[in-house]
């Protein structure tokens, strides 16, 4: 499986003067009162396209429009695909096939709902390389913020993509640092909003920060 090196945007401890935590701008209101939604976060039926509750198969980061999106992994750009939202928002999915996969293994690391891609299919990218910008999906409901989703997709017996929690696949040498950054973001946001119940840290699957579910087929 791929070894992620980083998050798709820059994270850092909250700077109260700047109202920023790295690339993440702290503003309200935002949908669900969360600036970041973890893998397996239950999206309420009221805001899903199906009208039913949905487990989020890809962690979602909110950030100002124009924020640069960086590849979480080194590899070859496998696809740049249109989305259901492309006709309205001109956003796409950039999928990178990580270096070092075994022959016959198909796995991609996806940054979804991004705009202005700077790479093409077949390009080799390195982790941290700028590949796009956050897209405007749901920006009207998020105080003008854009978003990017992070995913790891592989096949399933049903033929539909299987999403696994990306945070379980950080490279060992960066995992503790990257997971600590994510935990700090959630702690800082709860402090900012005055609501300490937004994330249940005791629910993380196998103790991995940001993983609220096992694999999701969608």
C-alpha positions as YAML, in Angstrom:
chain: A
units: angstrom
residues:
- id: 1
  name: UNK
  ca: [0.00, 0.00, 0.00]
- id: 2
  name: UNK
  ca: [1.11, 3.60, -0.55]
- id: 3
  name: UNK
  ca: [3.19, 5.38, 2.04]
- id: 4
  name: UNK
  ca: [1.86, 8.92, 2.37]
- id: 5
  name: UNK
  ca: [4.33, 11.64, 3.27]
- id: 6
  name: UNK
  ca: [2.02, 14.51, 4.16]
- id: 7
  name: UNK
  ca: [-1.45, 16.09, 4.14]
- id: 8
  name: UNK
  ca: [-2.68, 17.71, 0.90]
- id: 9
  name: UNK
  ca: [-2.46, 21.18, 2.45]
- id: 10
  name: UNK
  ca: [-0.13, 22.63, 5.06]
- id: 11
  name: UNK
  ca: [-1.16, 22.22, 8.70]
- id: 12
  name: UNK
  ca: [0.35, 24.04, 11.70]
- id: 13
  name: UNK
  ca: [-0.65, 25.01, 15.25]
- id: 14
  name: UNK
  ca: [-3.29, 27.75, 15.35]
- id: 15
  name: UNK
  ca: [-2.00, 31.32, 15.08]
- id: 16
  name: UNK
  ca: [-4.60, 33.46, 16.84]
- id: 17
  name: UNK
  ca: [-3.38, 36.71, 15.29]
- id: 18
  name: UNK
  ca: [-3.68, 35.35, 11.76]
- id: 19
  name: UNK
  ca: [-6.72, 33.17, 12.52]
- id: 20
  name: UNK
  ca: [-4.90, 30.41, 10.61]
- id: 21
  name: UNK
  ca: [-3.62, 26.91, 11.34]
- id: 22
  name: UNK
  ca: [-1.19, 26.54, 8.47]
- id: 23
  name: UNK
  ca: [-3.37, 26.82, 5.36]
- id: 24
  name: UNK
  ca: [-6.60, 26.37, 7.34]
- id: 25
  name: UNK
  ca: [-8.44, 29.62, 8.05]
- id: 26
  name: UNK
  ca: [-10.59, 29.64, 11.18]
- id: 27
  name: UNK
  ca: [-13.95, 31.25, 10.35]
- id: 28
  name: UNK
  ca: [-17.58, 30.44, 11.07]
- id: 29
  name: UNK
  ca: [-20.14, 29.36, 10.13]
- id: 30
  name: UNK
  ca: [-19.09, 26.16, 8.36]
- id: 31
  name: UNK
  ca: [-21.18, 23.10, 7.55]
- id: 32
  name: UNK
  ca: [-21.47, 20.75, 10.50]
- id: 33
  name: UNK
  ca: [-19.44, 23.24, 12.56]
- id: 34
  name: UNK
  ca: [-16.24, 21.41, 11.54]
- id: 35
  name: UNK
  ca: [-13.32, 22.84, 9.58]
- id: 36
  name: UNK
  ca: [-12.16, 19.30, 8.84]
- id: 37
  name: UNK
  ca: [-14.14, 16.06, 8.57]
- id: 38
  name: UNK
  ca: [-12.47, 12.73, 9.20]
- id: 39
  name: UNK
  ca: [-12.69, 9.43, 7.33]
- id: 40
  name: UNK
  ca: [-16.05, 7.90, 8.23]
- id: 41
  name: UNK
  ca: [-17.58, 11.19, 9.40]
- id: 42
  name: UNK
  ca: [-21.36, 10.84, 9.08]
- id: 43
  name: UNK
  ca: [-22.63, 13.53, 6.71]
- id: 44
  name: UNK
  ca: [-26.22, 14.43, 7.66]
- id: 45
  name: UNK
  ca: [-28.97, 13.52, 5.19]
- id: 46
  name: UNK
  ca: [-29.98, 17.18, 4.91]
- id: 47
  name: UNK
  ca: [-26.82, 18.03, 2.98]
- id: 48
  name: UNK
  ca: [-26.19, 14.87, 0.93]
- id: 49
  name: UNK
  ca: [-27.20, 14.45, -2.71]
- id: 50
  name: UNK
  ca: [-29.05, 11.21, -1.85]
- id: 51
  name: UNK
  ca: [-31.04, 12.66, 1.04]
- id: 52
  name: UNK
  ca: [-29.65, 9.95, 3.31]
- id: 53
  name: UNK
  ca: [-26.92, 9.94, 5.94]
- id: 54
  name: UNK
  ca: [-23.57, 9.08, 4.38]
- id: 55
  name: UNK
  ca: [-20.21, 8.03, 5.82]
- id: 56
  name: UNK
  ca: [-17.54, 10.27, 4.36]
- id: 57
  name: UNK
  ca: [-15.13, 8.03, 2.38]
- id: 58
  name: UNK
  ca: [-12.50, 10.74, 2.07]
- id: 59
  name: UNK
  ca: [-11.32, 13.18, 4.75]
- id: 60
  name: UNK
  ca: [-12.18, 16.76, 3.84]
- id: 61
  name: UNK
  ca: [-10.09, 19.86, 4.57]
- id: 62
  name: UNK
  ca: [-11.50, 23.39, 4.30]
- id: 63
  name: UNK
  ca: [-9.16, 26.21, 3.27]
- id: 64
  name: UNK
  ca: [-9.37, 29.58, 1.50]
- id: 65
  name: UNK
  ca: [-9.88, 29.57, -2.24]
- id: 66
  name: UNK
  ca: [-6.50, 29.76, -3.94]
- id: 67
  name: UNK
  ca: [-4.83, 27.52, -1.35]
- id: 68
  name: UNK
  ca: [-2.27, 25.28, -3.00]
- id: 69
  name: UNK
  ca: [-2.86, 21.53, -2.96]
- id: 70
  name: UNK
  ca: [0.25, 19.36, -2.69]
- id: 71
  name: UNK
  ca: [0.68, 15.71, -3.61]
- id: 72
  name: UNK
  ca: [0.65, 13.58, -0.46]
- id: 73
  name: UNK
  ca: [2.75, 10.90, -2.17]
- id: 74
  name: UNK
  ca: [5.37, 10.44, -4.88]
- id: 75
  name: UNK
  ca: [4.21, 8.63, -8.00]
- id: 76
  name: UNK
  ca: [2.77, 8.85, -11.50]
- id: 77
  name: UNK
  ca: [-0.36, 10.86, -12.29]
- id: 78
  name: UNK
  ca: [-2.76, 8.09, -13.34]
- id: 79
  name: UNK
  ca: [-5.94, 10.07, -13.99]
- id: 80
  name: UNK
  ca: [-7.33, 13.58, -13.94]
- id: 81
  name: UNK
  ca: [-11.05, 12.91, -13.88]
- id: 82
  name: UNK
  ca: [-14.18, 15.01, -14.10]
- id: 83
  name: UNK
  ca: [-16.67, 14.80, -11.23]
- id: 84
  name: UNK
  ca: [-20.41, 15.23, -10.76]
- id: 85
  name: UNK
  ca: [-19.63, 18.80, -9.70]
- id: 86
  name: UNK
  ca: [-17.38, 19.62, -12.67]
- id: 87
  name: UNK
  ca: [-20.08, 21.29, -14.84]
- id: 88
  name: UNK
  ca: [-20.79, 23.82, -12.08]
- id: 89
  name: UNK
  ca: [-17.45, 24.22, -10.30]
- id: 90
  name: UNK
  ca: [-14.88, 23.10, -12.91]
- id: 91
  name: UNK
  ca: [-13.28, 20.86, -10.29]
- id: 92
  name: UNK
  ca: [-11.53, 17.56, -10.91]
- id: 93
  name: UNK
  ca: [-9.93, 14.60, -9.19]
- id: 94
  name: UNK
  ca: [-6.17, 14.12, -9.47]
- id: 95
  name: UNK
  ca: [-5.19, 10.48, -8.91]
- id: 96
  name: UNK
  ca: [-1.57, 9.46, -8.35]
- id: 97
  name: UNK
  ca: [-0.37, 5.88, -8.57]
- id: 98
  name: UNK
  ca: [2.31, 5.67, -5.87]
- id: 99
  name: UNK
  ca: [5.87, 4.62, -6.56]
- id: 100
  name: UNK
  ca: [6.83, 1.11, -5.50]
- id: 101
  name: UNK
  ca: [3.54, -0.73, -6.01]
- id: 102
  name: UNK
  ca: [3.81, -4.43, -6.72]
- id: 103
  name: UNK
  ca: [3.00, -5.54, -10.26]
- id: 104
  name: UNK
  ca: [-0.73, -6.00, -10.75]
- id: 105
  name: UNK
  ca: [-1.65, -3.93, -7.71]
- id: 106
  name: UNK
  ca: [-3.94, -0.99, -8.46]
- id: 107
  name: UNK
  ca: [-4.07, 1.71, -5.82]
- id: 108
  name: UNK
  ca: [-4.38, 5.46, -6.29]
- id: 109
  name: UNK
  ca: [-4.04, 8.39, -3.92]
- id: 110
  name: UNK
  ca: [-6.73, 10.92, -4.78]
- id: 111
  name: UNK
  ca: [-7.00, 14.64, -4.18]
- id: 112
  name: UNK
  ca: [-10.57, 15.43, -5.14]
- id: 113
  name: UNK
  ca: [-12.59, 18.57, -5.88]
- id: 114
  name: UNK
  ca: [-9.51, 20.58, -6.84]
- id: 115
  name: UNK
  ca: [-9.19, 23.19, -9.59]
- id: 116
  name: UNK
  ca: [-6.46, 24.51, -11.88]
- id: 117
  name: UNK
  ca: [-4.41, 21.29, -12.02]
- id: 118
  name: UNK
  ca: [-0.73, 21.89, -12.73]
- id: 119
  name: UNK
  ca: [0.09, 18.31, -13.74]
- id: 120
  name: UNK
  ca: [-0.86, 15.99, -16.58]
- id: 121
  name: UNK
  ca: [-1.52, 12.27, -16.85]
- id: 122
  name: UNK
  ca: [1.82, 10.46, -16.99]
- id: 123
  name: UNK
  ca: [3.75, 13.11, -15.05]
- id: 124
  name: UNK
  ca: [5.87, 11.97, -12.13]
- id: 125
  name: UNK
  ca: [5.21, 14.01, -8.99]
- id: 126
  name: UNK
  ca: [7.04, 14.09, -5.69]
- id: 127
  name: UNK
  ca: [5.38, 14.35, -2.30]
- id: 128
  name: UNK
  ca: [4.88, 18.01, -1.46]
- id: 129
  name: UNK
  ca: [4.79, 19.14, -5.10]
- id: 130
  name: UNK
  ca: [2.03, 21.64, -5.87]
- id: 131
  name: UNK
  ca: [-0.50, 19.93, -8.14]
- id: 132
  name: UNK
  ca: [-3.65, 22.12, -7.97]
- id: 133
  name: UNK
  ca: [-5.73, 24.48, -5.81]
- id: 134
  name: UNK
  ca: [-8.63, 23.81, -3.45]
- id: 135
  name: UNK
  ca: [-11.96, 23.90, -5.26]
- id: 136
  name: UNK
  ca: [-15.11, 25.93, -4.52]
- id: 137
  name: UNK
  ca: [-17.51, 23.05, -3.77]
- id: 138
  name: UNK
  ca: [-19.86, 24.02, -0.89]
- id: 139
  name: UNK
  ca: [-18.07, 27.36, -0.47]
- id: 140
  name: UNK
  ca: [-21.38, 29.20, -0.06]
- id: 141
  name: UNK
  ca: [-22.13, 27.12, 3.02]
- id: 142
  name: UNK
  ca: [-18.60, 27.39, 4.39]
- id: 143
  name: UNK
  ca: [-18.04, 31.13, 4.72]
- id: 144
  name: UNK
  ca: [-16.42, 31.22, 1.28]
- id: 145
  name: UNK
  ca: [-13.85, 28.52, 2.02]
- id: 146
  name: UNK
  ca: [-12.88, 25.95, -0.58]
- id: 147
  name: UNK
  ca: [-12.08, 22.31, 0.06]
- id: 148
  name: UNK
  ca: [-9.98, 19.32, -0.91]
- id: 149
  name: UNK
  ca: [-10.68, 15.68, -0.17]
- id: 150
  name: UNK
  ca: [-7.95, 13.08, 0.38]
- id: 151
  name: UNK
  ca: [-8.51, 9.46, -0.54]
- id: 152
  name: UNK
  ca: [-6.88, 6.11, -1.12]
- id: 153
  name: UNK
  ca: [-8.83, 3.94, -3.55]
- id: 154
  name: UNK
  ca: [-8.39, 0.35, -4.55]
- id: 155
  name: UNK
  ca: [-10.61, -2.35, -6.04]
- id: 156
  name: UNK
  ca: [-13.30, -4.39, -4.31]
- id: 157
  name: UNK
  ca: [-15.14, -7.60, -5.15]
- id: 158
  name: UNK
  ca: [-18.20, -5.57, -6.15]
- id: 159
  name: UNK
  ca: [-16.21, -3.74, -8.79]
- id: 160
  name: UNK
  ca: [-16.83, -0.42, -7.03]
- id: 161
  name: UNK
  ca: [-13.93, 1.53, -5.53]
- id: 162
  name: UNK
  ca: [-12.97, 0.68, -1.96]
- id: 163
  name: UNK
  ca: [-11.81, 3.61, 0.13]
- id: 164
  name: UNK
  ca: [-9.47, 3.01, 3.05]
- id: 165
  name: UNK
  ca: [-8.52, 5.49, 5.74]
- id: 166
  name: UNK
  ca: [-5.46, 7.29, 4.37]
- id: 167
  name: UNK
  ca: [-4.02, 8.06, 7.78]
- id: 168
  name: UNK
  ca: [-3.24, 4.39, 8.35]
- id: 169
  name: UNK
  ca: [-0.80, 4.58, 5.45]
- id: 170
  name: UNK
  ca: [1.61, 7.35, 6.39]
- id: 171
  name: UNK
  ca: [5.24, 6.33, 6.00]
- id: 172
  name: UNK
  ca: [6.59, 5.23, 9.40]
- id: 173
  name: UNK
  ca: [9.15, 8.02, 9.54]
- id: 174
  name: UNK
  ca: [6.49, 10.76, 9.24]
- id: 175
  name: UNK
  ca: [3.39, 9.12, 10.74]
- id: 176
  name: UNK
  ca: [3.70, 10.43, 14.29]
- id: 177
  name: UNK
  ca: [4.37, 14.00, 13.14]
- id: 178
  name: UNK
  ca: [1.59, 14.07, 10.54]
- id: 179
  name: UNK
  ca: [-0.99, 12.51, 12.87]
- id: 180
  name: UNK
  ca: [-0.01, 14.93, 15.62]
- id: 181
  name: UNK
  ca: [-0.60, 17.83, 13.21]
- id: 182
  name: UNK
  ca: [-4.08, 16.52, 12.50]
- id: 183
  name: UNK
  ca: [-4.89, 16.02, 16.18]
- id: 184
  name: UNK
  ca: [-3.69, 19.57, 16.89]
- id: 185
  name: UNK
  ca: [-5.95, 20.96, 14.16]
- id: 186
  name: UNK
  ca: [-8.99, 19.33, 15.75]
- id: 187
  name: UNK
  ca: [-8.01, 20.44, 19.25]
- id: 188
  name: UNK
  ca: [-7.42, 24.01, 18.09]
- id: 189
  name: UNK
  ca: [-10.75, 24.14, 16.26]
- id: 190
  name: UNK
  ca: [-12.66, 22.80, 19.26]
- id: 191
  name: UNK
  ca: [-11.00, 25.48, 21.38]
- id: 192
  name: UNK
  ca: [-11.87, 28.16, 18.81]
- id: 193
  name: UNK
  ca: [-15.53, 27.13, 18.66]
- id: 194
  name: UNK
  ca: [-15.86, 26.35, 22.36]
- id: 195
  name: UNK
  ca: [-17.24, 22.91, 21.51]
- id: 196
  name: UNK
  ca: [-15.10, 20.02, 22.72]
- id: 197
  name: UNK
  ca: [-17.52, 17.37, 21.42]
- id: 198
  name: UNK
  ca: [-16.93, 17.77, 17.68]
- id: 199
  name: UNK
  ca: [-14.63, 14.74, 17.43]
- id: 200
  name: UNK
  ca: [-14.62, 11.63, 19.58]
- id: 201
  name: UNK
  ca: [-10.96, 10.76, 19.86]
- id: 202
  name: UNK
  ca: [-11.81, 7.52, 21.67]
- id: 203
  name: UNK
  ca: [-13.53, 6.23, 18.52]
- id: 204
  name: UNK
  ca: [-10.49, 6.16, 16.24]
- id: 205
  name: UNK
  ca: [-10.21, 2.76, 14.56]
- id: 206
  name: UNK
  ca: [-7.04, 0.98, 15.74]
- id: 207
  name: UNK
  ca: [-6.10, 4.22, 17.50]
- id: 208
  name: UNK
  ca: [-5.28, 6.00, 14.22]
- id: 209
  name: UNK
  ca: [-6.19, 9.69, 14.41]
- id: 210
  name: UNK
  ca: [-8.77, 10.67, 11.81]
- id: 211
  name: UNK
  ca: [-10.05, 7.14, 11.12]
- id: 212
  name: UNK
  ca: [-13.66, 6.70, 12.30]
- id: 213
  name: UNK
  ca: [-14.47, 3.73, 10.08]
- id: 214
  name: UNK
  ca: [-13.12, 0.68, 8.38]
- id: 215
  name: UNK
  ca: [-13.03, 0.52, 4.56]
- id: 216
  name: UNK
  ca: [-15.95, 2.13, 2.70]
- id: 217
  name: UNK
  ca: [-17.12, 0.89, -0.71]
- id: 218
  name: UNK
  ca: [-18.62, 3.63, -2.88]
...
